[in-house]
JSON list of C-alpha atoms in Angstrom, two decimals:
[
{"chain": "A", "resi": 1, "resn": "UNK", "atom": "CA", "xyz": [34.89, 5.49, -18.47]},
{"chain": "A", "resi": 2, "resn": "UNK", "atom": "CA", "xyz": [34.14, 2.17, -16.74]},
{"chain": "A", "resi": 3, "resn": "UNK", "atom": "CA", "xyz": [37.30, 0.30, -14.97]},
{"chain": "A", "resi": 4, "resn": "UNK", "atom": "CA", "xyz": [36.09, -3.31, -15.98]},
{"chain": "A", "resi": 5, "resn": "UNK", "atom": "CA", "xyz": [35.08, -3.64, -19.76]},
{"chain": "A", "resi": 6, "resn": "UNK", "atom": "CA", "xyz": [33.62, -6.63, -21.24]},
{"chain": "A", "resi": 7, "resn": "UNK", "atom": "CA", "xyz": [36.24, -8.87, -22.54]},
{"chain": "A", "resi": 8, "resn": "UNK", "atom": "CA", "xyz": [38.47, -8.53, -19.46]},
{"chain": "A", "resi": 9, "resn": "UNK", "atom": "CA", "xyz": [40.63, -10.83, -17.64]},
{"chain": "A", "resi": 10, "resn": "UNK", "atom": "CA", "xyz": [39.31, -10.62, -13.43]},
{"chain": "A", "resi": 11, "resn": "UNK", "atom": "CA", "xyz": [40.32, -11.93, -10.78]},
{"chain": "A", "resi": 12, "resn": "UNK", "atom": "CA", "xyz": [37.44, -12.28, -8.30]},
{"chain": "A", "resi": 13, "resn": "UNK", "atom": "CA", "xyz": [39.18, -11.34, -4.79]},
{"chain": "A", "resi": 14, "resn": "UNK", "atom": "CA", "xyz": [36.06, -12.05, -2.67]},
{"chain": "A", "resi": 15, "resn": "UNK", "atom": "CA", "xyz": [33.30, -14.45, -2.42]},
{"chain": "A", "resi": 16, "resn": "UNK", "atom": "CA", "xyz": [32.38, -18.60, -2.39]},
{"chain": "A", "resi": 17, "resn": "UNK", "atom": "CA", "xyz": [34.89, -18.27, -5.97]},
{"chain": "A", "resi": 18, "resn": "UNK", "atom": "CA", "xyz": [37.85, -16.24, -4.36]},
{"chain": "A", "resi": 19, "resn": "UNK", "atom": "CA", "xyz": [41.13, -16.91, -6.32]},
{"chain": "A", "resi": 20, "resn": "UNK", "atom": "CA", "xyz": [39.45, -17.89, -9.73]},
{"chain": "A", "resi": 21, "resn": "UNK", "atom": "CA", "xyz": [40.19, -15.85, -12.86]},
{"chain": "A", "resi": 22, "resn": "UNK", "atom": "CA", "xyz": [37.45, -15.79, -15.61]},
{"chain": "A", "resi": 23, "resn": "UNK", "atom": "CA", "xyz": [36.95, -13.04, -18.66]},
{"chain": "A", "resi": 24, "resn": "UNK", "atom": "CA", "xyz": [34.06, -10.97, -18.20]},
{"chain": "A", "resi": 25, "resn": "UNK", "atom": "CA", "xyz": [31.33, -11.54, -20.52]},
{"chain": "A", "resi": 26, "resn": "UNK", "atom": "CA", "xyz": [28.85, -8.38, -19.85]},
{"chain": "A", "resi": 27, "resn": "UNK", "atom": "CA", "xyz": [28.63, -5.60, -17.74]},
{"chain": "A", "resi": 28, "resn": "UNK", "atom": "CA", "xyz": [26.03, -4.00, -16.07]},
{"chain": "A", "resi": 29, "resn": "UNK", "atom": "CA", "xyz": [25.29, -0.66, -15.33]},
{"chain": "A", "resi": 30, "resn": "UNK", "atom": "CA", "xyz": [24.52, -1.20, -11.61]},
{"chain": "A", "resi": 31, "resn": "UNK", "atom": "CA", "xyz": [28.19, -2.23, -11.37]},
{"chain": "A", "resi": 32, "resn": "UNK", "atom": "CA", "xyz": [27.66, -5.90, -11.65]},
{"chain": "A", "resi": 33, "resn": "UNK", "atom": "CA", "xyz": [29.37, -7.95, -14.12]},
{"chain": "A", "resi": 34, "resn": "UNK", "atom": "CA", "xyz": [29.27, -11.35, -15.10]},
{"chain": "A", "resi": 35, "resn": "UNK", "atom": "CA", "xyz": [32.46, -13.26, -15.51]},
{"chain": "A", "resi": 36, "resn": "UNK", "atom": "CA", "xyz": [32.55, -16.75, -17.54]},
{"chain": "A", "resi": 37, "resn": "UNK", "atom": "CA", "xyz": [32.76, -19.63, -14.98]},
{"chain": "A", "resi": 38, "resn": "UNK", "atom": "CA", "xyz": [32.23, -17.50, -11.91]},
{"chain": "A", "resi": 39, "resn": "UNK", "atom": "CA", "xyz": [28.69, -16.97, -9.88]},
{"chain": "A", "resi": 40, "resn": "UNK", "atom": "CA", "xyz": [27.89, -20.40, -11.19]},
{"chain": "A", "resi": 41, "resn": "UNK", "atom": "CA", "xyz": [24.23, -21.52, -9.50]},
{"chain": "A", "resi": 42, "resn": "UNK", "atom": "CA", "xyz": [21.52, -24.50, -10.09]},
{"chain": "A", "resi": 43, "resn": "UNK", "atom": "CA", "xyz": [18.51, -23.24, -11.41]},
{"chain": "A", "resi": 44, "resn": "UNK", "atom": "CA", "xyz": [15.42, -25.67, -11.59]},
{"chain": "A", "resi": 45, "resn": "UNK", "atom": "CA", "xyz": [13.84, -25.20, -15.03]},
{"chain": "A", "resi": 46, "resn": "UNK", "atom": "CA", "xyz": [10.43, -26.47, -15.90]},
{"chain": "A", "resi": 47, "resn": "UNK", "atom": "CA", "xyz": [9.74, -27.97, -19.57]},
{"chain": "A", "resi": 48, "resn": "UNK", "atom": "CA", "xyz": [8.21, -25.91, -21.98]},
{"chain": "A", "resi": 49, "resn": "UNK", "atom": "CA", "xyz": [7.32, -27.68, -25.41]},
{"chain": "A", "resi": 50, "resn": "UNK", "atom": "CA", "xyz": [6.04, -24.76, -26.99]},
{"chain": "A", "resi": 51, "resn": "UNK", "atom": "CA", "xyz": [9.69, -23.55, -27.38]},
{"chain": "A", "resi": 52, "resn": "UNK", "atom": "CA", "xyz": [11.74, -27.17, -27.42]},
{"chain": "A", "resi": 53, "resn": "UNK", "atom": "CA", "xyz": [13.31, -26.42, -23.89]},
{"chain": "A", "resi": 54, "resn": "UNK", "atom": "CA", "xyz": [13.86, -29.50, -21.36]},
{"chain": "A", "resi": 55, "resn": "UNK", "atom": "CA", "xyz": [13.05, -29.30, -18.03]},
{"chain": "A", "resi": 56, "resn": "UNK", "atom": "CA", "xyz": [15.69, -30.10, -15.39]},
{"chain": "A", "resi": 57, "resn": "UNK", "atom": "CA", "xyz": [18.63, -28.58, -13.30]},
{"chain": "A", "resi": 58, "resn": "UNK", "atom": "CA", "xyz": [20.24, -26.08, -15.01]},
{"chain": "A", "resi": 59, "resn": "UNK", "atom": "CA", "xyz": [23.30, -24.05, -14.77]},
{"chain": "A", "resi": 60, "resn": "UNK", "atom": "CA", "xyz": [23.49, -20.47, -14.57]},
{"chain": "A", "resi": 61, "resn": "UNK", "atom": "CA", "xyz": [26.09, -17.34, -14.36]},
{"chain": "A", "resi": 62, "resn": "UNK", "atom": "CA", "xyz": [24.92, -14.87, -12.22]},
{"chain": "A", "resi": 63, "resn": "UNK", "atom": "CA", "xyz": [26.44, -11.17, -11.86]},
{"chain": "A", "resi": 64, "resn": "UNK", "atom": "CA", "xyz": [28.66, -10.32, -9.63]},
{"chain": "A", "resi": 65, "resn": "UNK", "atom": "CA", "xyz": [29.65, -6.82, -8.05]},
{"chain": "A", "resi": 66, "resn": "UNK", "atom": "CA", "xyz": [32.62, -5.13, -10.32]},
{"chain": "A", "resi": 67, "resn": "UNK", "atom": "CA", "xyz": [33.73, -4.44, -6.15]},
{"chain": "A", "resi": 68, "resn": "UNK", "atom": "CA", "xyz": [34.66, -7.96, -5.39]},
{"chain": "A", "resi": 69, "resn": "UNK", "atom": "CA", "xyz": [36.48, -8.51, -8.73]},
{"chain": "A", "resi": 70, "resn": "UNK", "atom": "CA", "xyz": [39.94, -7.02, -9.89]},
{"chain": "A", "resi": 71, "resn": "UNK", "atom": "CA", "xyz": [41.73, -6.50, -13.45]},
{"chain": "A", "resi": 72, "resn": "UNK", "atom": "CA", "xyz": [44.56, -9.22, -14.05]},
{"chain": "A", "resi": 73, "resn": "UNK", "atom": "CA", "xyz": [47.90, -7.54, -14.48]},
{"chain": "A", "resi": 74, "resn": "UNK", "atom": "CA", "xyz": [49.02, -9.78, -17.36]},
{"chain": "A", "resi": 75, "resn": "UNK", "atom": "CA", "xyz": [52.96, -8.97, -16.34]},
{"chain": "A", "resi": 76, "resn": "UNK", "atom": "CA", "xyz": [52.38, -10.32, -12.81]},
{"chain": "A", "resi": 77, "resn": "UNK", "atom": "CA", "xyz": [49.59, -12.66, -13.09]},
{"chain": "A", "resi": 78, "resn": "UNK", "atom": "CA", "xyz": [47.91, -10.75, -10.02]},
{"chain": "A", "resi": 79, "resn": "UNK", "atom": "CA", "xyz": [45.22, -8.25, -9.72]},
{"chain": "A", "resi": 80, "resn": "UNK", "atom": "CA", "xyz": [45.83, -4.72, -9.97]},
{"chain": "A", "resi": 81, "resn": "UNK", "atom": "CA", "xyz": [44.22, -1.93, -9.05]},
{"chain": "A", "resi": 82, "resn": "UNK", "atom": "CA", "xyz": [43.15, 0.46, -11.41]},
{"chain": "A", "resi": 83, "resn": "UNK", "atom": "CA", "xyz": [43.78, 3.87, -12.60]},
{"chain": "A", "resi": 84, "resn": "UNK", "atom": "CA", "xyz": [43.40, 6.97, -15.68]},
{"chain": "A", "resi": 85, "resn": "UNK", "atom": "CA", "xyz": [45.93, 8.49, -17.41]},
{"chain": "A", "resi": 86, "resn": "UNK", "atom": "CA", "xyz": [45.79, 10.95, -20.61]},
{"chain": "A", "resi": 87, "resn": "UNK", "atom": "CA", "xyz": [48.29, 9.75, -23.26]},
{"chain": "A", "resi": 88, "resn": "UNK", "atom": "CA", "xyz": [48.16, 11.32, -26.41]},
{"chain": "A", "resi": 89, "resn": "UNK", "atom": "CA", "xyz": [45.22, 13.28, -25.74]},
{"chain": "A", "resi": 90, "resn": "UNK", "atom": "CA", "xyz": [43.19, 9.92, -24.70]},
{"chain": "A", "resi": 91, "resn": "UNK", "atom": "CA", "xyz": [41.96, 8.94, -21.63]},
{"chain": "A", "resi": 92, "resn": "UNK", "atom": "CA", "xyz": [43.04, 5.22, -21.14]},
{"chain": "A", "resi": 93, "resn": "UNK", "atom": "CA", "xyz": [43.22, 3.19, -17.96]},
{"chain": "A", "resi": 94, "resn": "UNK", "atom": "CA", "xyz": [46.70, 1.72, -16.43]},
{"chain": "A", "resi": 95, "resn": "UNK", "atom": "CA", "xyz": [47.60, -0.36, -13.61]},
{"chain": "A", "resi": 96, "resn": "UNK", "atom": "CA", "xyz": [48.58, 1.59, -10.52]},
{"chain": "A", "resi": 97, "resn": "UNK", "atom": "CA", "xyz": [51.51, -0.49, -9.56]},
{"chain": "A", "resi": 98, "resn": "UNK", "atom": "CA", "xyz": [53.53, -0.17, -13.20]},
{"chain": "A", "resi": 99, "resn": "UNK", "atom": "CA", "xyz": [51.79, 2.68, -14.92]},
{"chain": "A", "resi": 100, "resn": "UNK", "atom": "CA", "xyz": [51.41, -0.23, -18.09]},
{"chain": "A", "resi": 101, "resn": "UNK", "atom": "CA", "xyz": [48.20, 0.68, -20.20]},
{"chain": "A", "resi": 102, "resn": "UNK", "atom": "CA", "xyz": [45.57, -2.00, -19.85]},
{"chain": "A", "resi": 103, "resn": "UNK", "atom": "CA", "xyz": [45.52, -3.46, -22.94]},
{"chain": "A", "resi": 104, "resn": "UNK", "atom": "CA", "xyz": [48.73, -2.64, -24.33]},
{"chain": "A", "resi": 105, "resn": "UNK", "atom": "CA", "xyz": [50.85, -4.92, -26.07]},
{"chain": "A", "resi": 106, "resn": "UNK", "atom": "CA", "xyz": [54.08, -5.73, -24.03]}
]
């Protein structure tokens, strides 16, 4: 069981975007994930008629390592760190400074 799931809100708590919070949009399994809005680089694209794409100065996500990001505690507004419990026979992940289930309606 991963600790950061696509559709997650991060925090990213390292890095040129330190302090911005963004929902992660895929995961890797190298560890890397790629949150919306975060990891954002120029990327010079050249034109290519055969498909209808423009050339220019694009942007693009990038990943970034699941190590440099954190889960939002959505009580607290900060990141959390993360940990497993088994409730009700299931393995789910909580937040080590409340014991709340990720995910869990309040």
């Amino acid at each position: 069981m991963q600790r950061i799931r696509k559709g997650d809100e991060v925090i990213v708590i390292t890095g040129r975007d330190k302090g911005k919070k963004g929902t992660v949009t895929a995961v890797h399994s190298d560890g890397k994930v790629v949150v919306e809005g975060i990891n954002i680089v120029k990327k010079h694209v050249k034109p290519n008629p055969m498909l209808g794409q423009a050339g220019g100065i694009m942007d693009k996500t990038l990943p970034i390592d699941g190590s440099n990001v954190m889960l939002v505690n959505p009580k607290t507004g900060k990141g959390d760190r993360i940990g497993f419990q088994v409730v009700d026979g299931k393995k789910v992940r909580v937040f080590k400074s409340d014991g709340a289930v990720v995910g869990a309606k309040a």
